Coordinates of C-alpha atoms in Angstrom, one line a residue:
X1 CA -8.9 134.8 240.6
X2 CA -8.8 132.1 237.7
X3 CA -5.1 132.7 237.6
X4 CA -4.7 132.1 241.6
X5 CA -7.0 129.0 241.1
X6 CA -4.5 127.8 237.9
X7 CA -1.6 127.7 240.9
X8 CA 0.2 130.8 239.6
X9 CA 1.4 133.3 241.8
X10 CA 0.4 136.4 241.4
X11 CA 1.8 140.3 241.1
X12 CA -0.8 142.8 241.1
X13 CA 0.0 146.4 239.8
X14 CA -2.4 149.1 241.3
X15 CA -1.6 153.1 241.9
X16 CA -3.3 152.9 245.7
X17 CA -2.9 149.5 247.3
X18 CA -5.3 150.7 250.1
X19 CA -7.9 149.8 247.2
X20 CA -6.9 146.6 246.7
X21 CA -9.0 144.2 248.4
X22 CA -7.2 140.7 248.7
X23 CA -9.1 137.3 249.1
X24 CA -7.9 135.8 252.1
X25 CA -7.8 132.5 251.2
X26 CA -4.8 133.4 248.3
X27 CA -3.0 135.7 250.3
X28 CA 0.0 133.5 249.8
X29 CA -0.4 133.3 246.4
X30 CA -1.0 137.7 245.7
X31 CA 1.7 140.4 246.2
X32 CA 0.5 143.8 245.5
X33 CA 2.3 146.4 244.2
X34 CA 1.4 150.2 244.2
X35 CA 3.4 151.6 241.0
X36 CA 2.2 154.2 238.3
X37 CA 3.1 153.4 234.9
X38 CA 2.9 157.2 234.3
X39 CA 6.0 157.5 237.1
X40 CA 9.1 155.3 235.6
X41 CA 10.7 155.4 239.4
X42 CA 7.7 153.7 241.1
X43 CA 8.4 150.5 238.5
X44 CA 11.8 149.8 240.1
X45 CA 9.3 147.6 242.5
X46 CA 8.6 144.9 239.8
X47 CA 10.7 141.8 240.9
X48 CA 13.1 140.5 238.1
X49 CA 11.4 136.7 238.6
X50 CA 8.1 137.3 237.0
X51 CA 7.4 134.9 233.7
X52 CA 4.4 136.4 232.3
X53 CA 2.6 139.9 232.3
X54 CA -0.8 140.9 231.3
X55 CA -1.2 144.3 230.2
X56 CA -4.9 146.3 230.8
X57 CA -4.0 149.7 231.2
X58 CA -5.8 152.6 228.9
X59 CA -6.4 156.1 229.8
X60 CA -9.0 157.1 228.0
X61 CA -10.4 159.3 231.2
X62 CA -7.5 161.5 231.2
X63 CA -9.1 164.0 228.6
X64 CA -7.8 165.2 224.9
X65 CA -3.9 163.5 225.9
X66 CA -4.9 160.3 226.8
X67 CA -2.9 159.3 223.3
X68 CA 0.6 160.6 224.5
X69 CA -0.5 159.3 228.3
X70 CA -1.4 155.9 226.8
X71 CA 2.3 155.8 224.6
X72 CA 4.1 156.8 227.9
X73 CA 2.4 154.0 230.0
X74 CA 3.4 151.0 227.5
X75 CA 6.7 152.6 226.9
X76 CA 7.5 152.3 230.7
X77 CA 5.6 149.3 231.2
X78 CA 8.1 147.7 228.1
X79 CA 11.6 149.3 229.6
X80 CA 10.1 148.0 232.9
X81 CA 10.0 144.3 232.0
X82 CA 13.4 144.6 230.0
X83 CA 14.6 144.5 233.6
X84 CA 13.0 141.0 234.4
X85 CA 13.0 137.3 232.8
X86 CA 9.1 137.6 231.5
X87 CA 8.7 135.7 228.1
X88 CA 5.1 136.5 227.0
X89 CA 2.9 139.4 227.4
X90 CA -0.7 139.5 226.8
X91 CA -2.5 142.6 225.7
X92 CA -5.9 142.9 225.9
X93 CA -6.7 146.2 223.1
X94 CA -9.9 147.0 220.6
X95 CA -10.7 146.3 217.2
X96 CA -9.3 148.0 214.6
X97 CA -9.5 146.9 211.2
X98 CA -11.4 149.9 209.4
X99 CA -9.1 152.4 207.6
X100 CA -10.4 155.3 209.7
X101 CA -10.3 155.1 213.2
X102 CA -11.3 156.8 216.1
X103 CA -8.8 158.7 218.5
X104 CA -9.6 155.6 221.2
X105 CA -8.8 152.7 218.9
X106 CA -5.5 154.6 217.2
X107 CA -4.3 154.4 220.6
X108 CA -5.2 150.8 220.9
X109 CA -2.9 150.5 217.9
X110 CA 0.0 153.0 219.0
X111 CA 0.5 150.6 222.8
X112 CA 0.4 147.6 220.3
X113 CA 3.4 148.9 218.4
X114 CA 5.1 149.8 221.3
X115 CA 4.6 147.3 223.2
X116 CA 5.9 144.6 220.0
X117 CA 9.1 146.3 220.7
X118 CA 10.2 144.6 223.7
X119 CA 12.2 141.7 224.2
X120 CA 9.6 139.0 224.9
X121 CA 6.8 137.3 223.1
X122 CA 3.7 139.6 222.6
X123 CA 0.0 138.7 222.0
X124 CA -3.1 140.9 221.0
X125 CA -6.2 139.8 221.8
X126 CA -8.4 142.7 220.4
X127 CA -12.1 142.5 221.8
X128 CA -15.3 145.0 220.6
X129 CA -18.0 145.4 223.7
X130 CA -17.2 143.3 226.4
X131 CA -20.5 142.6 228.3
X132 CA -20.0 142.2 231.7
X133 CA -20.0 144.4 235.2
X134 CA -16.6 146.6 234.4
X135 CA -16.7 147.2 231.2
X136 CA -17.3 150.9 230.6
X137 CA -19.8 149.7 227.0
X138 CA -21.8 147.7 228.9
X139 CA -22.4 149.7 232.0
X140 CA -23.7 152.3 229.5
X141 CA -26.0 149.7 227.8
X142 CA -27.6 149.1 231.2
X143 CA -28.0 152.5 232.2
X144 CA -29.6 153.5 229.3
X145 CA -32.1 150.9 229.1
X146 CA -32.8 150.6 233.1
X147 CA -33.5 154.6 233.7
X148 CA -35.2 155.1 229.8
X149 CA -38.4 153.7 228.6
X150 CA -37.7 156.4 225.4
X151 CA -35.0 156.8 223.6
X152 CA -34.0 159.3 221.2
X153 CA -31.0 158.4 220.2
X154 CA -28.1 159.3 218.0
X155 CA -27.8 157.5 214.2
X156 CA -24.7 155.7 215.5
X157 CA -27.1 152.9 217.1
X158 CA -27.2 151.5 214.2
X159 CA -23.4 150.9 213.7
X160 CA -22.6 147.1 213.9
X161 CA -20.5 145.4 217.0
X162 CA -19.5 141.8 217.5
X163 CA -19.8 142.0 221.7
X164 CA -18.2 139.2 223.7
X165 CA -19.2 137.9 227.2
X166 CA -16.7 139.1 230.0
X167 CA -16.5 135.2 231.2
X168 CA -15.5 134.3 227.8
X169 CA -13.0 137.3 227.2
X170 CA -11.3 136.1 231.1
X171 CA -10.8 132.4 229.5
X172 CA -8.8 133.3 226.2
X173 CA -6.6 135.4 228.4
X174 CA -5.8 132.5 230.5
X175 CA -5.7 130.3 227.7
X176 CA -3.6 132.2 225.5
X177 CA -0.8 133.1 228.5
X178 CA 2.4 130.8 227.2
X179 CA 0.5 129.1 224.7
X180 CA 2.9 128.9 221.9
X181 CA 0.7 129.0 219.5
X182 CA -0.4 132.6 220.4
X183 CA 3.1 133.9 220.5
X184 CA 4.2 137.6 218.1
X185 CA 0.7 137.6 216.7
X186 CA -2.9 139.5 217.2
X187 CA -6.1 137.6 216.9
X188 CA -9.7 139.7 217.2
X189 CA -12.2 137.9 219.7
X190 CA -15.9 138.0 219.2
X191 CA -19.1 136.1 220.3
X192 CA -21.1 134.8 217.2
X193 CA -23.5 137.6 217.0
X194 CA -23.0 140.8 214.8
X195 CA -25.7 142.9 215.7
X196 CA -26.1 146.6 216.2
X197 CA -25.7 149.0 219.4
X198 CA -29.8 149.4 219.1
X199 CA -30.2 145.7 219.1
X200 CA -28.3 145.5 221.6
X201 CA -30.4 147.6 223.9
X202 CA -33.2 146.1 222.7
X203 CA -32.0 143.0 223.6
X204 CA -30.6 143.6 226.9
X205 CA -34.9 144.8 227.7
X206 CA -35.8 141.5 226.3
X207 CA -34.5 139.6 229.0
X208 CA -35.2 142.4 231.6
X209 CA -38.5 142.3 230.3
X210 CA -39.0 145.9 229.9
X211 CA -40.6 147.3 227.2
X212 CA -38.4 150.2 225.6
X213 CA -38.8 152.2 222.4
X214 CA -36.0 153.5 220.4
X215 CA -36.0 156.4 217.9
X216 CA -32.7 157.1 216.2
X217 CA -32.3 161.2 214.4
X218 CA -29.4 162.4 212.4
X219 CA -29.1 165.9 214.1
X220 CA -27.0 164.7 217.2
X221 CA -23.6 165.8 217.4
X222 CA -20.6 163.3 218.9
X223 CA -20.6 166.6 221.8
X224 CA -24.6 166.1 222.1
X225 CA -24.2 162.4 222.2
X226 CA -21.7 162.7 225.1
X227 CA -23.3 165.1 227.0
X228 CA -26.1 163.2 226.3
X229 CA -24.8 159.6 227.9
X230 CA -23.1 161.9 230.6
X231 CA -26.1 163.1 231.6
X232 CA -28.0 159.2 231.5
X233 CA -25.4 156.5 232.6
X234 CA -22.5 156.5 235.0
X235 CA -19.7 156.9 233.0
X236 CA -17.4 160.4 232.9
X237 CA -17.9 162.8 230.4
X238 CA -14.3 162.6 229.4
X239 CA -14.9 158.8 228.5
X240 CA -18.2 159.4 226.7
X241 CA -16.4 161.7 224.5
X242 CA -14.3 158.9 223.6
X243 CA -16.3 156.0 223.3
X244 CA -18.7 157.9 221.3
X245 CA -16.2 158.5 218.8
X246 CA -15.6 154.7 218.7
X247 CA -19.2 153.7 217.9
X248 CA -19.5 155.4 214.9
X249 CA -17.0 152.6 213.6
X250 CA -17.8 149.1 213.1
X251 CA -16.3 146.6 215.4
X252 CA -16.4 143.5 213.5
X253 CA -14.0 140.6 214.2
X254 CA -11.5 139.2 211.6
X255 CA -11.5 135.3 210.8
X256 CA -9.0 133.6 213.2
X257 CA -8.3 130.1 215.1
X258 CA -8.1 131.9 218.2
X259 CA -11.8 129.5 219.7
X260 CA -9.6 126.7 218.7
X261 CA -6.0 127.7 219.8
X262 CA -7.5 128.8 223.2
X263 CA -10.1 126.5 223.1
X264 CA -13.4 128.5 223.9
X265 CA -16.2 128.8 221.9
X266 CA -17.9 132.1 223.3
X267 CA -21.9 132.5 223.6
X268 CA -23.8 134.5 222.2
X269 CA -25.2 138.0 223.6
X270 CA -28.4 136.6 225.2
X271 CA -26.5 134.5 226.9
X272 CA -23.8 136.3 228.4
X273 CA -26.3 138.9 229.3
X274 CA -28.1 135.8 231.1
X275 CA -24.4 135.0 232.7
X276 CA -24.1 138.6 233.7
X277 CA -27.8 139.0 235.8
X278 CA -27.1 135.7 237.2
X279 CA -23.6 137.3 238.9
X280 CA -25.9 140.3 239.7
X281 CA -28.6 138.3 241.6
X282 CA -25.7 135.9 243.5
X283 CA -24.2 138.8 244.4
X284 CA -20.7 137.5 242.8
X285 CA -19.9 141.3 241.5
X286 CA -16.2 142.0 242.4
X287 CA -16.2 145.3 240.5
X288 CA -17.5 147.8 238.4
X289 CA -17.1 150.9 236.2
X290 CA -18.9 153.0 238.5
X291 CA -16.5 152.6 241.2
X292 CA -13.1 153.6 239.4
X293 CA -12.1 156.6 240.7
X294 CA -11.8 158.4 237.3
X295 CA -15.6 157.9 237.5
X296 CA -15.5 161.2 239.9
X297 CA -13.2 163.9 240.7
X298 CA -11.0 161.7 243.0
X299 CA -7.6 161.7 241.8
X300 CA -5.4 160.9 245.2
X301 CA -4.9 157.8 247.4
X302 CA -7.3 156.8 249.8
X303 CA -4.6 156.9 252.0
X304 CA -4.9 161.4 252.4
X305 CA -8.0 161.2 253.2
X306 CA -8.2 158.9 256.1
X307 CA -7.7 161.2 258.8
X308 CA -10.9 163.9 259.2
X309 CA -9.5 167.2 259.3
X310 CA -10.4 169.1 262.4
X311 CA -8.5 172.9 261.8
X312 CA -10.6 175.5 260.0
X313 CA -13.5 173.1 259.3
X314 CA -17.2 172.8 260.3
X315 CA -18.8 170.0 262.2
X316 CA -22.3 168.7 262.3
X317 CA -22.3 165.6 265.0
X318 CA -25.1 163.7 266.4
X319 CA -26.0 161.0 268.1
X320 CA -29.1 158.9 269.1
X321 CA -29.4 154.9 271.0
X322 CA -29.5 151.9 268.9
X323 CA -31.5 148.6 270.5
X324 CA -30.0 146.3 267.8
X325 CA -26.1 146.7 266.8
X326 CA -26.7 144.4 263.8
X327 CA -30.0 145.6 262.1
X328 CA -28.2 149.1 262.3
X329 CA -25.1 148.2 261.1
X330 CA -26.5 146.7 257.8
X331 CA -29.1 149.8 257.0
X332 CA -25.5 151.4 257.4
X333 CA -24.0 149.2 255.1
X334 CA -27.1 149.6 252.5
X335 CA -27.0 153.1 252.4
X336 CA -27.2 154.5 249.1
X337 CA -28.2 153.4 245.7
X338 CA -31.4 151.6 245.4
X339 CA -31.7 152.3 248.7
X340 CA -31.4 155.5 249.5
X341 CA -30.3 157.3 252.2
X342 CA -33.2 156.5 254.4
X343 CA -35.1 160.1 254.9
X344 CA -36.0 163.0 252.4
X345 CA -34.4 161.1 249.5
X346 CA -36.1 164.0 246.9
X347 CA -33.6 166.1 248.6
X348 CA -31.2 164.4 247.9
X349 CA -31.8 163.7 244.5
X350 CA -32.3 167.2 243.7
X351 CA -28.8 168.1 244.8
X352 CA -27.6 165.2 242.7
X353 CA -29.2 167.4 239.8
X354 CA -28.0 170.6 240.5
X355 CA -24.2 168.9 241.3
X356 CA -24.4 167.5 237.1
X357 CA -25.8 170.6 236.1
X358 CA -22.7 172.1 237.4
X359 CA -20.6 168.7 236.2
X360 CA -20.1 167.0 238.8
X361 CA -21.2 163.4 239.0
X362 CA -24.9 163.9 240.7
X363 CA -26.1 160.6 242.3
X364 CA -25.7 158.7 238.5
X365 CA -23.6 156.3 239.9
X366 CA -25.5 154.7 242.1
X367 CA -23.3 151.6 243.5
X368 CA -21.7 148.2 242.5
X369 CA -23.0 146.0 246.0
X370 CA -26.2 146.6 247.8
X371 CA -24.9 144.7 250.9
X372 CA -20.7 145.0 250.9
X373 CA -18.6 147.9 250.7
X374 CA -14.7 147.9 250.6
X375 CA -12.5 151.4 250.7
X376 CA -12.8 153.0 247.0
X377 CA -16.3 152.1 246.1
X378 CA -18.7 154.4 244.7
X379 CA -21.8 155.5 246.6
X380 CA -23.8 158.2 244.5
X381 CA -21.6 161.1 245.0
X382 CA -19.3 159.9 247.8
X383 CA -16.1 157.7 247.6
X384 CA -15.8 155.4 250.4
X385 CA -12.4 155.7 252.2
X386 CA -12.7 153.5 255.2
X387 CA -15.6 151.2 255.9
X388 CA -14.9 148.3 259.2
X389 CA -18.0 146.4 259.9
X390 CA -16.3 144.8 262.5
X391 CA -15.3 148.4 264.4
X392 CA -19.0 149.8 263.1
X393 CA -17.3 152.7 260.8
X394 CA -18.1 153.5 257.8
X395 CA -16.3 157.1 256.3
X396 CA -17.4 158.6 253.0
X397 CA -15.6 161.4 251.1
X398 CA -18.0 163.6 249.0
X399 CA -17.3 164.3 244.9
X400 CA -20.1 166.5 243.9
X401 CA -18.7 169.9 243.1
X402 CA -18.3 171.8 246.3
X403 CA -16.2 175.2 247.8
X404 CA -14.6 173.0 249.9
X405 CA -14.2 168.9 251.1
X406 CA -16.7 166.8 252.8
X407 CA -16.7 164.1 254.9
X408 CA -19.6 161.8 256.2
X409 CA -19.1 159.2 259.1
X410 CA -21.0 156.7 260.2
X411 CA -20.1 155.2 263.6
X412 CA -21.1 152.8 266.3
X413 CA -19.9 152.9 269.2
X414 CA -21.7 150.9 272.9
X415 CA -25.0 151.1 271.7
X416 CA -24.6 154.5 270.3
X417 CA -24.9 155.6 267.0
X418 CA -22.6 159.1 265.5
X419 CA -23.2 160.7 262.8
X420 CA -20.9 163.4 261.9
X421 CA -20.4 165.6 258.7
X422 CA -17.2 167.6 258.4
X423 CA -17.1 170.5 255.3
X424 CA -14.0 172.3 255.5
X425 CA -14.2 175.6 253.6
X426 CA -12.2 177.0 250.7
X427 CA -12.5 180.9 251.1
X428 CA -15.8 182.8 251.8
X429 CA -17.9 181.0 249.2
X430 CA -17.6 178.0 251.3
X431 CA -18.7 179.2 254.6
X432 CA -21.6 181.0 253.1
X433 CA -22.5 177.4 251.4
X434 CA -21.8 176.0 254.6
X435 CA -24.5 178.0 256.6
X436 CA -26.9 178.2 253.7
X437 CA -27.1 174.3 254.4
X438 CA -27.4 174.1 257.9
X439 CA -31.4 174.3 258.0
X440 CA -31.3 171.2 255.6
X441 CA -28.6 169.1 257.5
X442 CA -31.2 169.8 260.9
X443 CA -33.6 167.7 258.6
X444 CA -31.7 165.5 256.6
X445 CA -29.5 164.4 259.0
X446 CA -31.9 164.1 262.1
X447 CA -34.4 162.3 259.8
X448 CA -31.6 160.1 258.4
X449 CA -30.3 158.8 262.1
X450 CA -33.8 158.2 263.3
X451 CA -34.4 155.9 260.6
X452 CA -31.1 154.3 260.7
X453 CA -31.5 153.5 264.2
X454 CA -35.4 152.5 264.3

C-alpha cells in the first residue's frame, strides 16, 4: 500500500491470484501475477520493464527440505530478473551473526548468497521478531499469552531478541528501495530494546492487562517445545519445528547507519505492541499468519474448489425464512472465532480437539477479521473459498482431518436462508463417518440456522 501511495506501480507475485484481494481505488496502479518460484515456466510472466523487486519468500512450512526449496526459489527468482531491467533488489532475511545457526537462519544466509549473484544491486535488511499481525513470532506471542494464564515453558525464554515493530520494518523497506546508499550491502534492523522471549510475553500481558505467570524447566525438548506451541498457538507444526530451533539463538542486531540512511528511528516494544492493538481495535488488519494456507492442509488454488461436487457425495440442505436480510447476513459474516458458530459451540470445540489430536488444525486458528471475509481466509478449521455479501454466499472448505472433503454453504436467497453441507466420501471409512454424524448435523445444523436467522 505504501508503495502504491509513493506513485509506484506495482507487480504483485502470488501462487493463486483468486487470493489476492485488490483495493479498488489502485487498481490502475496493481497487476497481479500468479507464478511459483518453485515452477521456473510460470516466471516467463514477469514483464522485462520492472526497476525494482522486493524479495519475501521463505518456506520454512514445507518440512525437513525447506533449505534446498528455499535455494531453488531465489535461484529462479535471480535467472528470472536476469531477463528484465531491475537495478536493486531488497531482501528482507533474519539475523545471523552467531557462529552456530539454526537450520531456519542458514537458509536466510544460503538465499542471501544466491541472491548476491545476480546482475543488479542487492540489499539485506536482516530483522529478528517482527511484531505485528503476519508475522509468524508474534502471532505465537499472542496466542500464548491470550489462551495461558500459566506457563511452563521451555529454558529458551530466556534467550535474548532485539524485536522490531512491523510499521517500522514496512518504512526501511521503502526507504531503502534505490537508495544508493543501501546498494551491495546488509544492515541488521532492530528496535532499541534487547530483551528476552519471556519478557516479551510478559510484556505483551502488561499492556493487555492480564496477569500471567511464567515458569521456565530445562527438561523440554526442541520436539516437546514444538508440539508444545502446536498444540497452544496457530502456527503449523512444521513451522514450530523451525522457529524453535531459531530461539535458542540470540538475535541481536549489529551496529549500523541503517536509522539514519533510511531515516527511521524504530520504537520500542511497548510501543509497537501499542501500534499493533490499535490496528486490531480499528479494524485496519489486512492479513495474518493464521490465514496462509500452509497454516492447514490446503495446498491447491481456490480456484478447484469453487464448484460443490454433486457425484458420489452426501448432502445435508436446509432451509428456514429470514425477516431481516441484513442482520442475517452479518451473523453470517461473524461466524466463527470469537464468535462461534452460533449453537452447541462445546460440540464444536470438542471436534476441534479430537481433529489436533489426530494433527489436524482443530479450531486454533480462530480468524484474522470478526466482520470481513475475502476468499482464502481462515475460519477455525475451514478455508473460505467464496464469500459475496452482495449475492448472500458464503462457501467454506473444511481442513480438519477427514475420510473425505467437506463443504459448508451459507446462502440467501428471497428471504430464504440454505444451509447445505456436502462430505464426499473416500472409501468405506468415509461413509461410515458420514452416517455416524448425521444425529449431530440434525442438531448442530438445525440449532445453528435457527439462531442465524432469529
Amino acid at each position: 500500500m505504501k508503495l502504491l501511495e509513493n506513485g509506484h506501480e506495482v507487480i504483485c507475485c502470488a501462487r493463486d491470484k483468486s487470493r489476492f484481494n485488490t483495493p479498488q481505488e489502485f487498481k490502475n496502479q496493481i497487476e497481479v501475477l500468479e507464478t511459483d518460484f518453485l515452477n521456473r515456466s510460470s516466471l516467463s510472466k514477469i514483464p522485462k520493464n520492472i526497476d525494482g523487486a522486493y524479495y519475501l519468500i521463505h518456506s520454512m512450512s514445507s518440512g525437513n527440505n525447506f533449505q534446498e526449496l528455499e535455494k531453488k526459489s531465489a535461484k529462479n527468482f535471480r535467472e528470472a530478473l536476469s531477463n528484465t531491467n531491475v537495478r536493486h533488489v531488497v531482501y528482507l532475511s533474519g539475523i545471523v551473526n552467531e557462529s552456530t545457526l539454526s537450520k531456519h537462519l542458514k537458509s536466510r544466509k544460503v538465499v542471501e548468497e544466491e541472491l548476491a549473484l545476480g546482475d543488479y544491486h542487492l540489499t539485506t535488511l536482516r530483522a529478528g521478531i517482527i511484531i505485528g499481525s503476519g508475522s509468524a513470532s508474534f502471532e505465537i506471542i499472542r496466542d500464548l499469552v491470550e489462551k495461558l494464564p500459566i506457563m511452563i515453558a521451555p529454558k529458551w525464554l530466556n534467550t535474548k531478541s532485539q524485536p522490531i515493530g512491523i510499521r517500522d520494518v514496512i518504512s526501511i523497506l521503502i526507504n531503502t528501495l534505490f537508495n544508493e546508499a543501501t546498494f551491495n550491502k546488509n544492515f541488521d534492523i532492530g528496535g532499541p530494546d534487547i530483551i528476552s522471549y519471556k519478557d516479551m510475553l510478559l510484556g505483551y500481558a502488561k499492556i493487555r492487562q492480564l496477569k500471567r505467570w511464567i515458569f521456565t524447566v530445562p527438561v523440554m525438548t526442541p520436539q516437546l517445545s514444538s508440539y508444545w506451541l502446536f498444540f497452544i498457538t496457530s502456527t503449523s507444526f512444521k513451522l514450530a519445528v523451525a522457529l524453535v530451533n531459531s530461539m535458542k539463538i540470540e538475535i541481536v542486531c549489529r551496529e549500523s547507519d541503517i536509522n539514519k540512511i533510511s531515516s527511521v528511528t524504530p520504537v520500542g516494544y511497548q510501543e509497537s505492541l501499542k501500534r499493533t492493538f490499535s490496528a486490531y481495535e480499528k479494524k485496519e488488519i489486512v492479513s495474518g499468519w493464521r490465514d496462509s494456507l500452509v497454516s492447514g492442509n490446503f495446498n491447491r488454488n481456490l480456484s478447484d474448489f469453487f464448484q460443490v461436487p454433486t457425484f458420489g457425495c452426501f448432502v445435508d440442505k436446509r432451509t428456514i425464512s429470514i425477516k431481516d436480510h441484513n442482520r442475517t447476513l452479518n451473523k453470517i459474516w461473524q461466524i466463527g472465532g470469537d464468535t462461534g458458530w452460533y449453537y452447541a459451540n462445546w460440540l464444536w470445540g470438542f471436534r476441534g480437539v479430537i481433529d489436533k489430536l489426530f494433527g489436524g488444525i482443530g479450531l486454533r486458528r480462530s480468524r484474522t477479521s470478526m466482520n470481513r471475509i475475502n476468499p482464502g481466509d481462515a475460519i477455525d478449521f475451514w478455508r473460505v473459498i467464496y464469500a459475496d455479501r452482495f449475492a448472500g454466499t458464503l462457501l467454506l472448505f473444511a481442513e480438519m482431518k477427514l475420510p473425505g472433503e467437506a463443504w459448508l454453504e451459507f446462502k440467501i436467497e428471497n428471504k430464504i436462508l440454505f444451509l447445505t453441507a456436502t462430505f464426499q466420501p473416500k472409501g468405506l471409512l468415509g461413509r461410515l463417518y458420514w452416517y455416524a454424524l448425521v444425529p449431530f448435523h440434525n442438531i448442530i445444523f438445525n440449532g445453528m440456522i435457527k439462531r442465524i436467522a432469529s
